[in-house]
mmCIF file with all atom_site columns, C-alpha atoms in Angstrom:
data_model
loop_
_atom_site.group_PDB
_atom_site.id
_atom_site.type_symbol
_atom_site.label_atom_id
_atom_site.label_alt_id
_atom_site.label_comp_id
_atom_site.label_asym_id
_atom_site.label_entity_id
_atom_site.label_seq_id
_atom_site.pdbx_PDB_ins_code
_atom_site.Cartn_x
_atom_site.Cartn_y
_atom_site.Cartn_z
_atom_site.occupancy
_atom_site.B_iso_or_equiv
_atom_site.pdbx_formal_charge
_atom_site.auth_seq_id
_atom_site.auth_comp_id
_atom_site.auth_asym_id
_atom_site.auth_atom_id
_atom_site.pdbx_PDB_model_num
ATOM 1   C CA . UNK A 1 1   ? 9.233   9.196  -14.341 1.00 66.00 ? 20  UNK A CA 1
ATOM 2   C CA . UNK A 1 2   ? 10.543  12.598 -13.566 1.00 69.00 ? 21  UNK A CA 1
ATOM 3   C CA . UNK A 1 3   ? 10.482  13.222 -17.702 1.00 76.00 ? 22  UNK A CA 1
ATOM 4   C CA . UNK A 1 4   ? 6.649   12.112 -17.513 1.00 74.00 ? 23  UNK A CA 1
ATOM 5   C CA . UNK A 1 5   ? 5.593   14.310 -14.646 1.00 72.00 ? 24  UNK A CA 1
ATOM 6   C CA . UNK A 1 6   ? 7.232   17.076 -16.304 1.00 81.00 ? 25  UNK A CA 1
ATOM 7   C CA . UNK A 1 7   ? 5.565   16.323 -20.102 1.00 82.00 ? 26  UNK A CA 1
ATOM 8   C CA . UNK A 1 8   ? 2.243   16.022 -18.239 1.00 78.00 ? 27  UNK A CA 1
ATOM 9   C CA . UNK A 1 9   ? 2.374   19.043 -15.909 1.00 81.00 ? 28  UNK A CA 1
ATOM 10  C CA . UNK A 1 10  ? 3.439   21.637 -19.043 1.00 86.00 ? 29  UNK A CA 1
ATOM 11  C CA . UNK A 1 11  ? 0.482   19.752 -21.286 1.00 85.00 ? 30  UNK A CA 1
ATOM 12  C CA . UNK A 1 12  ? -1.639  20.212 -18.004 1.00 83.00 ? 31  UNK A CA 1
ATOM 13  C CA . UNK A 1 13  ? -0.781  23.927 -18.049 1.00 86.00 ? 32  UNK A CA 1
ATOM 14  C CA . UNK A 1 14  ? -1.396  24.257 -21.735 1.00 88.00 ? 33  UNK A CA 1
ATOM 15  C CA . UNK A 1 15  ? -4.819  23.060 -21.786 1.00 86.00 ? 34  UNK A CA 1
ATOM 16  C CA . UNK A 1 16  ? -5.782  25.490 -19.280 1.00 86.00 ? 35  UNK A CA 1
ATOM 17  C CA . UNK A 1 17  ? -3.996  28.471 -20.729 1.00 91.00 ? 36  UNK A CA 1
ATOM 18  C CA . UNK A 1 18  ? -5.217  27.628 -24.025 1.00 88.00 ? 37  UNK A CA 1
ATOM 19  C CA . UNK A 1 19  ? -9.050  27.515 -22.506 1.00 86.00 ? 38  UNK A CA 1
ATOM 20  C CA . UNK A 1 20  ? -7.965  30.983 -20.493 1.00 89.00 ? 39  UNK A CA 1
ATOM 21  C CA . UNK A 1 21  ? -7.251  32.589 -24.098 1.00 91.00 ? 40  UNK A CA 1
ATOM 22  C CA . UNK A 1 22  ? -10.678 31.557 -24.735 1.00 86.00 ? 41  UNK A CA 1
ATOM 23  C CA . UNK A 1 23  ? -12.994 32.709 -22.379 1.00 87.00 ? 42  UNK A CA 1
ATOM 24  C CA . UNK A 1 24  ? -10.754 35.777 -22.657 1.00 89.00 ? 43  UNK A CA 1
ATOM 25  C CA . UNK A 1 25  ? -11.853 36.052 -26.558 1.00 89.00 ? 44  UNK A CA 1
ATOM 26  C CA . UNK A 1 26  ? -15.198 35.022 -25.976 1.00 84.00 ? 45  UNK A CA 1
ATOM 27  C CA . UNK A 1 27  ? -15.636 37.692 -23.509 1.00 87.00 ? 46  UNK A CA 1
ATOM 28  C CA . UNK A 1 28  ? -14.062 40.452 -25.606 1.00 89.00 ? 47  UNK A CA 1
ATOM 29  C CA . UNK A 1 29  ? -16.080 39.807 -28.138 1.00 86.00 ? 48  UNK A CA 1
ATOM 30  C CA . UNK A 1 30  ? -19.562 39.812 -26.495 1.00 86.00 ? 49  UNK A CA 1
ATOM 31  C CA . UNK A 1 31  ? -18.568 43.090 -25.095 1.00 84.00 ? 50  UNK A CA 1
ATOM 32  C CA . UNK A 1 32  ? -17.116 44.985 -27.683 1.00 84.00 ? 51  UNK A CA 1
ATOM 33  C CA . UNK A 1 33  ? -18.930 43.370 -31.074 1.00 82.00 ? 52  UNK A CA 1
ATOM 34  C CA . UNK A 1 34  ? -21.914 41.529 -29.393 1.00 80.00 ? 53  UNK A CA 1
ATOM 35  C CA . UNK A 1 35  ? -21.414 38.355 -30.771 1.00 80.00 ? 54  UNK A CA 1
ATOM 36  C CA . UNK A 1 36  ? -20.101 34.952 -29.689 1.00 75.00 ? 55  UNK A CA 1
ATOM 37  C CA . UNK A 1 37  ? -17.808 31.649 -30.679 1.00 78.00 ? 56  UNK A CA 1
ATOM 38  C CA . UNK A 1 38  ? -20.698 29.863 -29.063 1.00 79.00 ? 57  UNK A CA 1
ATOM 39  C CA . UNK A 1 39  ? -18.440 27.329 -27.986 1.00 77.00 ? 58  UNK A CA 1
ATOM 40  C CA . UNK A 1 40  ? -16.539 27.909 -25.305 1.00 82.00 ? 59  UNK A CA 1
ATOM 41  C CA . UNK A 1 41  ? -18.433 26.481 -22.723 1.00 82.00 ? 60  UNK A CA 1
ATOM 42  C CA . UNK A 1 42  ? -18.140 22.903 -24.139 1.00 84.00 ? 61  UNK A CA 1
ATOM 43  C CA . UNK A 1 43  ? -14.651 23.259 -24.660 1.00 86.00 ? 62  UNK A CA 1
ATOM 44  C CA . UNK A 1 44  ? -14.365 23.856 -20.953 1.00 87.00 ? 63  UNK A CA 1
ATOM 45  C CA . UNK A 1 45  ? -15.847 20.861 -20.556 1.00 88.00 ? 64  UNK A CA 1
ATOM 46  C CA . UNK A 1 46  ? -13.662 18.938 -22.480 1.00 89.00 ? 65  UNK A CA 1
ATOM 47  C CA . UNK A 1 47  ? -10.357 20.487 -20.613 1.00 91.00 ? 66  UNK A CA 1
ATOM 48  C CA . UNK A 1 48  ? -11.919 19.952 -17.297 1.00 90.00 ? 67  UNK A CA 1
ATOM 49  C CA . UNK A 1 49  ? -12.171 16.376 -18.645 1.00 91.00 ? 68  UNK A CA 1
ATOM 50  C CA . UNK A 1 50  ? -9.019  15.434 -20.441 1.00 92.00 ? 69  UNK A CA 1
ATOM 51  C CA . UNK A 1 51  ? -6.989  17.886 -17.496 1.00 91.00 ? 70  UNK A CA 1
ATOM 52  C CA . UNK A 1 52  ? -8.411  15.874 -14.758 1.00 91.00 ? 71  UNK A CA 1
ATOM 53  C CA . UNK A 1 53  ? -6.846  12.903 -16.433 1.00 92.00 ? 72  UNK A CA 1
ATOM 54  C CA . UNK A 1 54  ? -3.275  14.377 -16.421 1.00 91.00 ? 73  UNK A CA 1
ATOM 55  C CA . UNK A 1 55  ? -4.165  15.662 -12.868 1.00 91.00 ? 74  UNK A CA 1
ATOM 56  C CA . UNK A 1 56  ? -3.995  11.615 -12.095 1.00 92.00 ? 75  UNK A CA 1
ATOM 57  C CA . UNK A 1 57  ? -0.991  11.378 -13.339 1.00 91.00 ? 76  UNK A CA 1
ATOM 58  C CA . UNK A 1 58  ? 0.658   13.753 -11.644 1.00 90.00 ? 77  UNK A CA 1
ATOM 59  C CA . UNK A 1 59  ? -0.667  13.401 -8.642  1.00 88.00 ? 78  UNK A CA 1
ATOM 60  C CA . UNK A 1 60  ? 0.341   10.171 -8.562  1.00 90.00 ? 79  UNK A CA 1
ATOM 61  C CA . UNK A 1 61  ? 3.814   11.053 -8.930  1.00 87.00 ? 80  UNK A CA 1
ATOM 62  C CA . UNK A 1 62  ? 4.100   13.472 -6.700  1.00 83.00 ? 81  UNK A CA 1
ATOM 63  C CA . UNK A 1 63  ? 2.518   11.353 -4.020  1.00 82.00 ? 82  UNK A CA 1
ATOM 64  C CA . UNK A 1 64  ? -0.289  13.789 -3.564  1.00 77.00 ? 83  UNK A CA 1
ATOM 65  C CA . UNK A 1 65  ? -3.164  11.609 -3.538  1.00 75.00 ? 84  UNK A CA 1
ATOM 66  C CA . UNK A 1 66  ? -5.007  12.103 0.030   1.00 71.00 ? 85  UNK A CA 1
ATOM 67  C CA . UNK A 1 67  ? -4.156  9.271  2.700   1.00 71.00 ? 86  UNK A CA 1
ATOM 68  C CA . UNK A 1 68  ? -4.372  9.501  6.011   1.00 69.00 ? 87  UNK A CA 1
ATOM 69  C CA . UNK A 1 69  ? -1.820  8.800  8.302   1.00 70.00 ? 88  UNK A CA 1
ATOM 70  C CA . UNK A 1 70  ? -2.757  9.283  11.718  1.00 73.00 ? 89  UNK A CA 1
ATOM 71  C CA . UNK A 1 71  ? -2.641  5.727  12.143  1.00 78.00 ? 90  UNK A CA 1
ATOM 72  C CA . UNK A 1 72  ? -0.412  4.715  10.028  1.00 75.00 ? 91  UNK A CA 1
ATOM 73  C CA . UNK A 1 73  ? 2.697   5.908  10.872  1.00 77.00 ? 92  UNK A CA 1
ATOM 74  C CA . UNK A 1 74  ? 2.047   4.151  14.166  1.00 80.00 ? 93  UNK A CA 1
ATOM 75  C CA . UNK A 1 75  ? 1.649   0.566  13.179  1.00 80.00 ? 94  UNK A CA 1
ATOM 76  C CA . UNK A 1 76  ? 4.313   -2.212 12.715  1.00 88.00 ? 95  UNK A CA 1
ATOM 77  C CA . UNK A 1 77  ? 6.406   -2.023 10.600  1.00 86.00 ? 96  UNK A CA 1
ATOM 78  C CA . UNK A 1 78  ? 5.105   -4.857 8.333   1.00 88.00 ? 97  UNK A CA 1
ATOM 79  C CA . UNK A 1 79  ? 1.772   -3.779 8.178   1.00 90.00 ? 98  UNK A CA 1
ATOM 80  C CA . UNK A 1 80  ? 3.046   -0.126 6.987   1.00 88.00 ? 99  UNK A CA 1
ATOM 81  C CA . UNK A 1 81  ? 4.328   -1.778 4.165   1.00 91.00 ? 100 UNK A CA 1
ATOM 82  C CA . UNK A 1 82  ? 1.121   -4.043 3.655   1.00 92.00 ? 101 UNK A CA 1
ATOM 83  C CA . UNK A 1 83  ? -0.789  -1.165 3.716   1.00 90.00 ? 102 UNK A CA 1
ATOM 84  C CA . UNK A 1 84  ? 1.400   0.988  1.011   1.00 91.00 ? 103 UNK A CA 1
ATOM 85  C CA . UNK A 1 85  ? 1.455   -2.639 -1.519  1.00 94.00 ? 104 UNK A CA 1
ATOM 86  C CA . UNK A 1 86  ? -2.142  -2.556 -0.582  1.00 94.00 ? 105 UNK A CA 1
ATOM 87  C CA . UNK A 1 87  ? -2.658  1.010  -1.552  1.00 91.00 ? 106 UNK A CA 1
ATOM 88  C CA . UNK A 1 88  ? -0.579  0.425  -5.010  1.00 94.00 ? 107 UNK A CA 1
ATOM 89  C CA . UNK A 1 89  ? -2.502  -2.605 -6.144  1.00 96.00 ? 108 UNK A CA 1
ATOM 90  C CA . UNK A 1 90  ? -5.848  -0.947 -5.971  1.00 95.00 ? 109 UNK A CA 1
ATOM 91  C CA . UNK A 1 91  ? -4.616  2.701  -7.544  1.00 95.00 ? 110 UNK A CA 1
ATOM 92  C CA . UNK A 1 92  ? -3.315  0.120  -10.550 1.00 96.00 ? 111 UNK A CA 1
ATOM 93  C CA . UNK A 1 93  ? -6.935  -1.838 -10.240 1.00 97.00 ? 112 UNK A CA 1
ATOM 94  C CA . UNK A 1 94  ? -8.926  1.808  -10.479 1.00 96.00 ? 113 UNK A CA 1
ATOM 95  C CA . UNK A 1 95  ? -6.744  3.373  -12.927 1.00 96.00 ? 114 UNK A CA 1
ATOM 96  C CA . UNK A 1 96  ? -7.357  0.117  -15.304 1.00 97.00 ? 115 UNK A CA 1
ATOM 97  C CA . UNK A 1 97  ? -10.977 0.213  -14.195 1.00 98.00 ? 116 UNK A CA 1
ATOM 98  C CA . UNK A 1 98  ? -10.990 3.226  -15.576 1.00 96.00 ? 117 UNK A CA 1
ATOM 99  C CA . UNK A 1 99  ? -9.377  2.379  -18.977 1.00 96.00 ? 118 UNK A CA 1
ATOM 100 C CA . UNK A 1 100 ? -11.365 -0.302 -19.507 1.00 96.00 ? 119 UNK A CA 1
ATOM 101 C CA . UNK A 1 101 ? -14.994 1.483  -19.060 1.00 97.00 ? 120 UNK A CA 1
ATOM 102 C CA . UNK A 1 102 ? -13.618 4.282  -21.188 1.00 96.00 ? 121 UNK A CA 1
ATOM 103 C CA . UNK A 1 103 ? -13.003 2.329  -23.873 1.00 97.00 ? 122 UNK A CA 1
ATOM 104 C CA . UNK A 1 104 ? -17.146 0.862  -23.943 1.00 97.00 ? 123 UNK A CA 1
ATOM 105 C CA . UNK A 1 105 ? -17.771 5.067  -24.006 1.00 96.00 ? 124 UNK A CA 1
ATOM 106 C CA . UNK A 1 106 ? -15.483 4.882  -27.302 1.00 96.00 ? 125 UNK A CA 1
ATOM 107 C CA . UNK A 1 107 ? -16.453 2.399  -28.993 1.00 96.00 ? 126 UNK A CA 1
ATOM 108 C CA . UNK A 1 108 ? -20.397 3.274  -28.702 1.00 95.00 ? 127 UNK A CA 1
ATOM 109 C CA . UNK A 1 109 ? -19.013 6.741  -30.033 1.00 94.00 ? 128 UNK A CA 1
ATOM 110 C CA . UNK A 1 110 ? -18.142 5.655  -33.201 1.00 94.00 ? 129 UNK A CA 1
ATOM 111 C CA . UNK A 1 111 ? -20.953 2.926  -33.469 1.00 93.00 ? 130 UNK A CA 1
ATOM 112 C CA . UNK A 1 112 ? -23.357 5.588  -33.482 1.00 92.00 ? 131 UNK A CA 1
ATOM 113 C CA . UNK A 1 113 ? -21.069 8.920  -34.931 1.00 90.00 ? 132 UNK A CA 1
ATOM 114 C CA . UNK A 1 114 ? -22.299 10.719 -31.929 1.00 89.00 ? 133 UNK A CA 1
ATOM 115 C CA . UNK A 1 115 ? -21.358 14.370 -32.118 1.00 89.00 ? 134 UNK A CA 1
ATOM 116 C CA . UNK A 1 116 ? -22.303 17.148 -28.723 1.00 86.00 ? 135 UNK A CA 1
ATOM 117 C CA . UNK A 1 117 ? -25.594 18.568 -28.893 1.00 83.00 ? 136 UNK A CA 1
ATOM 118 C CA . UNK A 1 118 ? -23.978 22.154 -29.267 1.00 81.00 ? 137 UNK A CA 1
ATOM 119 C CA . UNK A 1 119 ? -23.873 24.477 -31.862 1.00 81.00 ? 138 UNK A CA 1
ATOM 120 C CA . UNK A 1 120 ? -20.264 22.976 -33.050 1.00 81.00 ? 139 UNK A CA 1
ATOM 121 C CA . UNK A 1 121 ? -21.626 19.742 -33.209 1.00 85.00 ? 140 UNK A CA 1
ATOM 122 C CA . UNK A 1 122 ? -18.435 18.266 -31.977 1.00 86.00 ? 141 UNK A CA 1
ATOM 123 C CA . UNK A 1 123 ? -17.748 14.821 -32.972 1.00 93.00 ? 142 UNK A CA 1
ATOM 124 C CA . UNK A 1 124 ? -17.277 13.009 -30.104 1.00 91.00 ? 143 UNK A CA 1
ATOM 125 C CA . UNK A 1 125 ? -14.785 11.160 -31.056 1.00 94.00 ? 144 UNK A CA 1
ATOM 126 C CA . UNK A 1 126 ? -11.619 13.653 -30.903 1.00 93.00 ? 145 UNK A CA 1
ATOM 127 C CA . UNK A 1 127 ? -12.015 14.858 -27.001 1.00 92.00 ? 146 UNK A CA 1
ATOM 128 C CA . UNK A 1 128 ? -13.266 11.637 -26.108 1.00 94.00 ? 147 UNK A CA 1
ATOM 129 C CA . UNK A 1 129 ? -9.658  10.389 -27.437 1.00 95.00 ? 148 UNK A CA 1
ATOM 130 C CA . UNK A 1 130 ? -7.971  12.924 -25.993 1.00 93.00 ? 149 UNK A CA 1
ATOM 131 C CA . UNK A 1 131 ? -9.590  11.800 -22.437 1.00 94.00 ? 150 UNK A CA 1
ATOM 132 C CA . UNK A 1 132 ? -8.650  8.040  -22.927 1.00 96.00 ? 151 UNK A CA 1
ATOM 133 C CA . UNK A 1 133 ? -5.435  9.093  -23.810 1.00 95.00 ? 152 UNK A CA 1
ATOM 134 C CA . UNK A 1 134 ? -5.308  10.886 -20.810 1.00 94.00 ? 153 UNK A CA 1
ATOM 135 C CA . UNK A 1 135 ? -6.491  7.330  -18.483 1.00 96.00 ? 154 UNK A CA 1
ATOM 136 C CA . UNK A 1 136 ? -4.309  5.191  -20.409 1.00 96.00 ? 155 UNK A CA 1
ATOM 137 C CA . UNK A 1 137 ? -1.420  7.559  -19.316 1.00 94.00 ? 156 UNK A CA 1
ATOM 138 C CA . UNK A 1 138 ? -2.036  6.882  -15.755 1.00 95.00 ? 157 UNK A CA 1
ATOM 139 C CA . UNK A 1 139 ? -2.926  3.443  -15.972 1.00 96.00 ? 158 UNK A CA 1
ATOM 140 C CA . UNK A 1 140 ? 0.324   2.633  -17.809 1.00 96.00 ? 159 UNK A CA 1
ATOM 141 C CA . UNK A 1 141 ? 2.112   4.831  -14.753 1.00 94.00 ? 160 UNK A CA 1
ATOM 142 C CA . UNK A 1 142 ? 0.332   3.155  -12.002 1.00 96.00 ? 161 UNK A CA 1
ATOM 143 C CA . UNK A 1 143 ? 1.506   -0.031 -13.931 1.00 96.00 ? 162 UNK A CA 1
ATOM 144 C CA . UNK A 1 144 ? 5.252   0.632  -13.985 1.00 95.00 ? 163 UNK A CA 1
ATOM 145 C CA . UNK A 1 145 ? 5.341   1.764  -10.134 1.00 95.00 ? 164 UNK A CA 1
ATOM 146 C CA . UNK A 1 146 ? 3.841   -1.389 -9.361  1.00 96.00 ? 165 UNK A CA 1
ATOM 147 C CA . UNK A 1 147 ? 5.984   -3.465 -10.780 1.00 96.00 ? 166 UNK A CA 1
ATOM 148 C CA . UNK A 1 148 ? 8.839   -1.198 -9.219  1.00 95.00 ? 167 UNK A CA 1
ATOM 149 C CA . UNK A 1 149 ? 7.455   -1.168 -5.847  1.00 95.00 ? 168 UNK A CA 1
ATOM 150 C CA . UNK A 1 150 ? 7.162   -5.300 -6.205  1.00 95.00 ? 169 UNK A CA 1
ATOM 151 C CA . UNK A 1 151 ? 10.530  -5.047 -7.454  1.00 97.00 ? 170 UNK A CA 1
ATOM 152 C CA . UNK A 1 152 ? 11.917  -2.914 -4.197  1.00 94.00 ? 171 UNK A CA 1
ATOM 153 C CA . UNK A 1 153 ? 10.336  -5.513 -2.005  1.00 94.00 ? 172 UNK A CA 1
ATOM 154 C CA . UNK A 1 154 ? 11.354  -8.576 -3.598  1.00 95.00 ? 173 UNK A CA 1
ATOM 155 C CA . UNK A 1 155 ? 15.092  -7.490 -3.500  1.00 95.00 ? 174 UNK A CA 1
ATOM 156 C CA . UNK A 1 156 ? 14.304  -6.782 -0.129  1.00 91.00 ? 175 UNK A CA 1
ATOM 157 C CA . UNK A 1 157 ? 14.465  -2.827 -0.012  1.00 91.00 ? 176 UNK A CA 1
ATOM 158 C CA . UNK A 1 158 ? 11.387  -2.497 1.953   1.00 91.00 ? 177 UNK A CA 1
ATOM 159 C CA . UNK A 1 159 ? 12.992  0.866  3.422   1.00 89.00 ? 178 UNK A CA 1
ATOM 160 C CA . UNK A 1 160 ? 13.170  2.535  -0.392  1.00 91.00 ? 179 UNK A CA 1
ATOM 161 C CA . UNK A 1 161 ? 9.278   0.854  -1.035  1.00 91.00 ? 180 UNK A CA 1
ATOM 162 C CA . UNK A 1 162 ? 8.424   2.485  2.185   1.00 88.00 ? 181 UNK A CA 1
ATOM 163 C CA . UNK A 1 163 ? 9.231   6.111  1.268   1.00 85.00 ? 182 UNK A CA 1
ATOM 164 C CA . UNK A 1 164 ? 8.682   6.350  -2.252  1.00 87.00 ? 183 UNK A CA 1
ATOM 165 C CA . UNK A 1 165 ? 5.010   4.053  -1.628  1.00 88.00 ? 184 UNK A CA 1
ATOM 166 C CA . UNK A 1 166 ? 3.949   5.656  1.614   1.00 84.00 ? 185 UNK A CA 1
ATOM 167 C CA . UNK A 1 167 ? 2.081   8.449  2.534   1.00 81.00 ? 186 UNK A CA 1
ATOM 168 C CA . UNK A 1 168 ? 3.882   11.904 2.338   1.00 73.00 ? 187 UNK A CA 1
ATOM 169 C CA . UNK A 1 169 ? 5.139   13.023 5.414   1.00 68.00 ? 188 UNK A CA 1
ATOM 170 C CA . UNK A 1 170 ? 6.329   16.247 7.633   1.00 65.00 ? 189 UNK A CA 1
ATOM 171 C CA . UNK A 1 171 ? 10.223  15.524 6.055   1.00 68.00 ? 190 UNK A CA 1
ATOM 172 C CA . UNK A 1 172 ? 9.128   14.768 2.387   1.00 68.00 ? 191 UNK A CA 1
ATOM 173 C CA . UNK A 1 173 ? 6.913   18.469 2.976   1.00 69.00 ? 192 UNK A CA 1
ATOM 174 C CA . UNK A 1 174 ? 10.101  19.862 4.284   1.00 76.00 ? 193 UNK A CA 1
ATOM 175 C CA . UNK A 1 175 ? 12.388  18.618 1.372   1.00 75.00 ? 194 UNK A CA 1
ATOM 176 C CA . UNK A 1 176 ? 9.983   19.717 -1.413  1.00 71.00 ? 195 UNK A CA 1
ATOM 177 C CA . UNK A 1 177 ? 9.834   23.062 0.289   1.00 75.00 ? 196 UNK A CA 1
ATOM 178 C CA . UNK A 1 178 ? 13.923  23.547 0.495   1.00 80.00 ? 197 UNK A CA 1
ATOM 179 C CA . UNK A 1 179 ? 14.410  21.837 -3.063  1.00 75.00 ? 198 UNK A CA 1
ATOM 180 C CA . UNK A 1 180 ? 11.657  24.836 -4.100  1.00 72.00 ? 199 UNK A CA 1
ATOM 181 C CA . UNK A 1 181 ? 14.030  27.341 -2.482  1.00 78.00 ? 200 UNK A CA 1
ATOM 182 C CA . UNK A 1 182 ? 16.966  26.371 -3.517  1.00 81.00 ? 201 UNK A CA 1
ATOM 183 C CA . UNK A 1 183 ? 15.862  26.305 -7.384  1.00 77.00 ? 202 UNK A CA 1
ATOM 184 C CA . UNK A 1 184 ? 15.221  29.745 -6.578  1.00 76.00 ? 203 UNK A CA 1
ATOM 185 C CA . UNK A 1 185 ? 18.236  30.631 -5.406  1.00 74.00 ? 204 UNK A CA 1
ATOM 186 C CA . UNK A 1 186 ? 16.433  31.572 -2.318  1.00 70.00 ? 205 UNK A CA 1
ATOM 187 C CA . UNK A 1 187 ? 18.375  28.933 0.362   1.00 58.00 ? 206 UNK A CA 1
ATOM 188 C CA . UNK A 1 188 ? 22.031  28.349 1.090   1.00 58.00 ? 207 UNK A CA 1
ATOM 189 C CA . UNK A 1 189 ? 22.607  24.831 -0.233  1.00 53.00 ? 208 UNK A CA 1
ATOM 190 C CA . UNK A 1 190 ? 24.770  23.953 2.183   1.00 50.00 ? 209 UNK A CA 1
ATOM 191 C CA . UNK A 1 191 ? 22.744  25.048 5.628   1.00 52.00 ? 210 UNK A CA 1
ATOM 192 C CA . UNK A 1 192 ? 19.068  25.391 4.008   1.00 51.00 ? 211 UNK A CA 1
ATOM 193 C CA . UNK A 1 193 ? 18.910  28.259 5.333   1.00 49.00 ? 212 UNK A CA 1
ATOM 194 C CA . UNK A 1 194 ? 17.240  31.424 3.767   1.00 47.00 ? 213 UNK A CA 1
ATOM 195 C CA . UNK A 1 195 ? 19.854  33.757 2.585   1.00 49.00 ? 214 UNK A CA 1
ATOM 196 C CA . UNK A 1 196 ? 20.534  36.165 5.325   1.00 50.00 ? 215 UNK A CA 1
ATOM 197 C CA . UNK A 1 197 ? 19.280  33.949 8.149   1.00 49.00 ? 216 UNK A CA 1
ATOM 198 C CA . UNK A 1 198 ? 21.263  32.571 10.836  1.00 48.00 ? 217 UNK A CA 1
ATOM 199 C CA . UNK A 1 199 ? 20.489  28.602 11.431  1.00 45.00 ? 218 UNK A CA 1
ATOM 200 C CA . UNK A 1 200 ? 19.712  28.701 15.292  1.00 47.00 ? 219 UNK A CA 1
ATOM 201 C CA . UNK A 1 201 ? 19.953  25.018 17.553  1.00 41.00 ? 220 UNK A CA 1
#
């Protein structure tokens, strides 16, 4: 999975550095020469599109989906874990949801050859494909950490379902942060502590 977030997050960052290069052209040359690619605007709309599908994906991964847990890291213990299987089965049931009514949008694409009503007259088809590609990519993930977290719990490691299933907390903050640090040669691995900083009681 780590490979996968790390594929997703550099294609993420291409698509948007890519769409940065042109706006930048676009603007240079409506300000210097007066003229335009005429395009740009709708391919900002398709990397807002297929980005937001990798942005799934890797959200997902990284846990950084919104959840609340005011109240949940107060219940039982067996309702914690209900409530994280809970939370897994419907991100799987969305995320195929989502596959499944993107795949009526392509088929009525090429039905009727529908191209964007710009003046590139995109065929739909390509960042349409691009975009399912996208869903089927998280679908397919939220797939595989079902099964896993099913797998966790059936072997009877609810403790490993719990933390890698339940809502990010203070210490998974905390151990992002010093993992961050520490790639940057910016904590002591041995005390996590910045370097130059005394670890006080």
């Amino acid at each position: 999975m780590k490979a996968t977030e790390r594929i997703a997050a550099n294609l993420f960052g291409a698509i948007f550095l890519l769409l940065a290069l042109a706006v930048t052209l676009e603007t240079l040359l409506r300000k210097l020469f007066g003229t335009s690619l005429q395009g740009v605007d709708e391919l900002g709309g398709y990397a807002l599109a297929v980005g937001s599908t990798i942005a799934f994906t890797l959200a997902l991964l990284d846990r950084s989906h919104i959840r609340i847990d005011l109240i949940h890291r107060k219940l039982p213990r067996g309702l914690r874990t209900g409530l994280n299987l809970l939370a897994t089965l419907l991100m799987t049931g969305l995320a195929l949801l989502l596959c499944g009514m993107a795949w009526i949008v392509i088929r009525e694409t090429l039905d009727y050859g529908s191209t964007a009503a710009t003046p590139w007259a995109t065929p739909l088809i390509y960042p349409q494909s691009a975009w399912f590609a996208g869903l089927v990519l998280f679908a397919l993930t939220t797939l595989v950490l079902m099964l896993r977290g099913i797998w966790l719990l059936w072997v009877g490691r609810r403790a490993d379902f719990d933390r890698d299933y339940g809502p990010r907390g203070l210490d998974d903050e905390l151990r992002d942060e010093l993992d961050d640090l520490r790639q940057r040669g910016l904590a002591d691995p041995v005390t996590d502590a910045a370097p130059g900083k005394e670890v006080t009681a």
